[in-house]
Amino acid sequence: APSSITLVFSTNMKFSCVLLTALFATSSAFAPSKSSFRTTSLNLEPSQDPVDKTLNGIDDGAEHDNIFDPLSGAQPALIRNNNDEVWVPQRVRPRRNRKSAAIRNMVRENIVTPSNFIYPLFIHDEDFNQSIESMPGCERHSLPSMLAEVGDAYKYGVKSFVLFPKVPDELKTNLGVEAYNPEGIVHRAIRMIKEKYPESVVCTDVALDPYSDQGHDGVVENGKILNDVTINQLCKQAVSQARAGADIVAPSDMMDGRVGAIRDALDSEGFTDVSILAYTAKYASAYYGPFRDALDSHPGFGDKKTYQQDPANGREALVEAALDASEGADMLMVKPGMPYLDVIRRLKDNSDLPIAAYHVSGEYAMIKAACERGWLEEKDIVLETLTCFKRAGADIILTYYAKQAAMWMAEDGI
């Protein structure tokens, strides 16, 4: 009902996440066990009995009458071939390209490999790891653990990473000055990774929300997010990250004009080789709840609809893409991913730049919840999901499943 839609979009993001969690918890009482989906009385071995393809006499002695015969009548649906077998006289048969695994692999249009992934890692300044309840399998890493996770992912071909910090409350301010502290947690993490894995690609988030005592991506005045003042701070943040060794900076703030300003700031300091992965079409989505749990950075008031895009708009993404490209972006991102495959396709069809898709926390959490209840097979659903991003036009996929997917691919010989 329209009233329900209005309620969902006007409700606080955190409440939406809590509601989903409650619904999943309630449904678990009615969830059949995983094995119950595999129980069947049918013989699961393929039949080896030959089939008489003439199908002559197969309905002789049938207990029911008036059986339709596709081979009879003035205009039969089927005819017989030279061997007297039933035959649909169709020259083009797409199934010929699906008849074996070797042929399917040969003609496959889209192939996902670990080199397509950027692996998001949550970090905090503690000597222990903290599990993230709403994102099973993910955790806030200590810096030594982060480095070990990078090394583990590296073994499976995942060599690109993006860092997201959980910042202590006492370091948060409206101006987000901790964002460009050269000894801040992100800057130290960059140096650690690049020192041990110099060929890795380290991407950083450029936005103030992890560092803001307001919980927003920009500087706040009287409940309004200040566009140009925020960009001033973002330029400082991006340059400081480049100085620490970042290969790619990714502004996720959605301020107008920030890509051009950051490009000029980087270039003026000699960082012409540092790339910009622009969060071009970042929507004001309800799918971000678990991520905000991970960073403890839910909006302190209101929502982010005055700077993130309206989920109802598709053409608007093309406006943002044209602006980001003209301002010097090297790659364009769509976030969230699966609910916005149409937007990925639009950008792919209208831009020559590489397109990234962010398989966000809410999407990850829903897959995890369904698989924990035995409703889906995790490996199958994840690899299909990632392939869908590629088919829609994504060249790059940010996913919390990066390492696990790469491990599955290694098992399958990809």
Short mmCIF file of N, CA and C in Angstrom, two decimals, residues 175-177 179-180 206-208 217-219 226-240 253 255-262 265-266:
data_model
loop_
_atom_site.label_atom_id
_atom_site.label_comp_id
_atom_site.label_asym_id
_atom_site.label_seq_id
_atom_site.Cartn_x
_atom_site.Cartn_y
_atom_site.Cartn_z
N LEU A 175 33.66 19.49 12.52
CA LEU A 175 34.53 19.73 11.37
C LEU A 175 35.30 18.49 10.95
N GLY A 176 35.24 17.43 11.74
CA GLY A 176 35.88 16.17 11.37
C GLY A 176 37.39 16.27 11.19
N VAL A 177 38.05 17.03 12.05
CA VAL A 177 39.48 17.28 11.85
C VAL A 177 40.33 16.02 11.98
N ALA A 179 39.89 13.42 10.51
CA ALA A 179 39.93 12.78 9.19
C ALA A 179 41.25 13.00 8.48
N TYR A 180 41.95 14.07 8.79
CA TYR A 180 43.23 14.35 8.13
C TYR A 180 44.41 14.37 9.10
N VAL A 206 36.56 8.93 1.45
CA VAL A 206 36.68 10.37 1.71
C VAL A 206 35.29 10.88 2.08
N ALA A 207 35.07 11.08 3.35
CA ALA A 207 33.81 11.58 3.89
C ALA A 207 34.03 11.84 5.37
N LEU A 208 33.18 12.66 5.96
CA LEU A 208 33.39 13.05 7.35
C LEU A 208 32.58 12.24 8.34
N ASP A 217 27.84 13.20 6.69
CA ASP A 217 29.01 13.17 5.80
C ASP A 217 29.66 14.54 5.65
N GLY A 218 29.04 15.57 6.21
CA GLY A 218 29.57 16.92 6.07
C GLY A 218 29.42 17.73 7.34
N VAL A 219 29.90 18.96 7.24
CA VAL A 219 29.83 19.90 8.36
C VAL A 219 28.40 20.41 8.49
N LEU A 226 26.64 21.75 5.14
CA LEU A 226 27.29 22.82 4.38
C LEU A 226 28.15 22.22 3.27
N ASN A 227 27.79 22.50 2.05
CA ASN A 227 28.45 21.88 0.90
C ASN A 227 29.91 22.31 0.77
N ASP A 228 30.16 23.60 0.59
CA ASP A 228 31.50 24.06 0.25
C ASP A 228 32.47 23.97 1.43
N VAL A 229 31.98 24.23 2.63
CA VAL A 229 32.82 24.07 3.83
C VAL A 229 33.24 22.61 3.98
N THR A 230 32.31 21.71 3.72
CA THR A 230 32.63 20.28 3.78
C THR A 230 33.72 19.92 2.78
N ILE A 231 33.62 20.45 1.56
CA ILE A 231 34.62 20.13 0.53
C ILE A 231 36.00 20.60 0.95
N ASN A 232 36.08 21.71 1.63
CA ASN A 232 37.37 22.17 2.15
C ASN A 232 38.01 21.10 3.02
N GLN A 233 37.21 20.49 3.88
CA GLN A 233 37.72 19.45 4.78
C GLN A 233 38.04 18.17 4.02
N LEU A 234 37.23 17.86 3.02
CA LEU A 234 37.47 16.65 2.24
C LEU A 234 38.78 16.74 1.45
N CYS A 235 39.11 17.92 0.96
CA CYS A 235 40.38 18.10 0.24
C CYS A 235 41.55 17.82 1.18
N LYS A 236 41.47 18.30 2.41
CA LYS A 236 42.52 18.01 3.40
C LYS A 236 42.62 16.51 3.65
N GLN A 237 41.47 15.88 3.78
CA GLN A 237 41.44 14.44 4.04
C GLN A 237 42.07 13.66 2.90
N ALA A 238 41.68 13.98 1.66
CA ALA A 238 42.18 13.25 0.51
C ALA A 238 43.69 13.41 0.35
N VAL A 239 44.19 14.63 0.51
CA VAL A 239 45.63 14.86 0.37
C VAL A 239 46.40 14.12 1.46
N SER A 240 45.87 14.14 2.67
CA SER A 240 46.56 13.44 3.77
C SER A 240 46.60 11.93 3.51
N ASP A 253 30.73 11.33 -0.07
CA ASP A 253 29.96 12.33 0.65
C ASP A 253 28.77 12.88 -0.13
N MET A 255 28.70 15.65 -1.94
CA MET A 255 28.66 17.10 -2.04
C MET A 255 28.85 17.51 -3.50
N ASP A 256 28.20 18.58 -3.90
CA ASP A 256 28.33 19.05 -5.28
C ASP A 256 29.70 19.69 -5.51
N GLY A 257 30.41 19.21 -6.53
CA GLY A 257 31.68 19.79 -6.91
C GLY A 257 32.88 19.23 -6.19
N ARG A 258 32.69 18.21 -5.38
CA ARG A 258 33.82 17.74 -4.57
C ARG A 258 34.84 16.99 -5.39
N VAL A 259 34.45 16.31 -6.48
CA VAL A 259 35.41 15.56 -7.28
C VAL A 259 36.43 16.50 -7.91
N GLY A 260 35.95 17.59 -8.51
CA GLY A 260 36.86 18.55 -9.12
C GLY A 260 37.80 19.19 -8.11
N ALA A 261 37.26 19.54 -6.96
CA ALA A 261 38.09 20.16 -5.93
C ALA A 261 39.16 19.19 -5.42
N ILE A 262 38.78 17.94 -5.20
CA ILE A 262 39.74 16.94 -4.73
C ILE A 262 40.79 16.66 -5.80
N ALA A 265 43.18 19.50 -5.71
CA ALA A 265 43.99 19.45 -4.49
C ALA A 265 45.09 18.40 -4.62
N LEU A 266 44.74 17.22 -5.11
CA LEU A 266 45.73 16.16 -5.29
C LEU A 266 46.81 16.58 -6.29
#
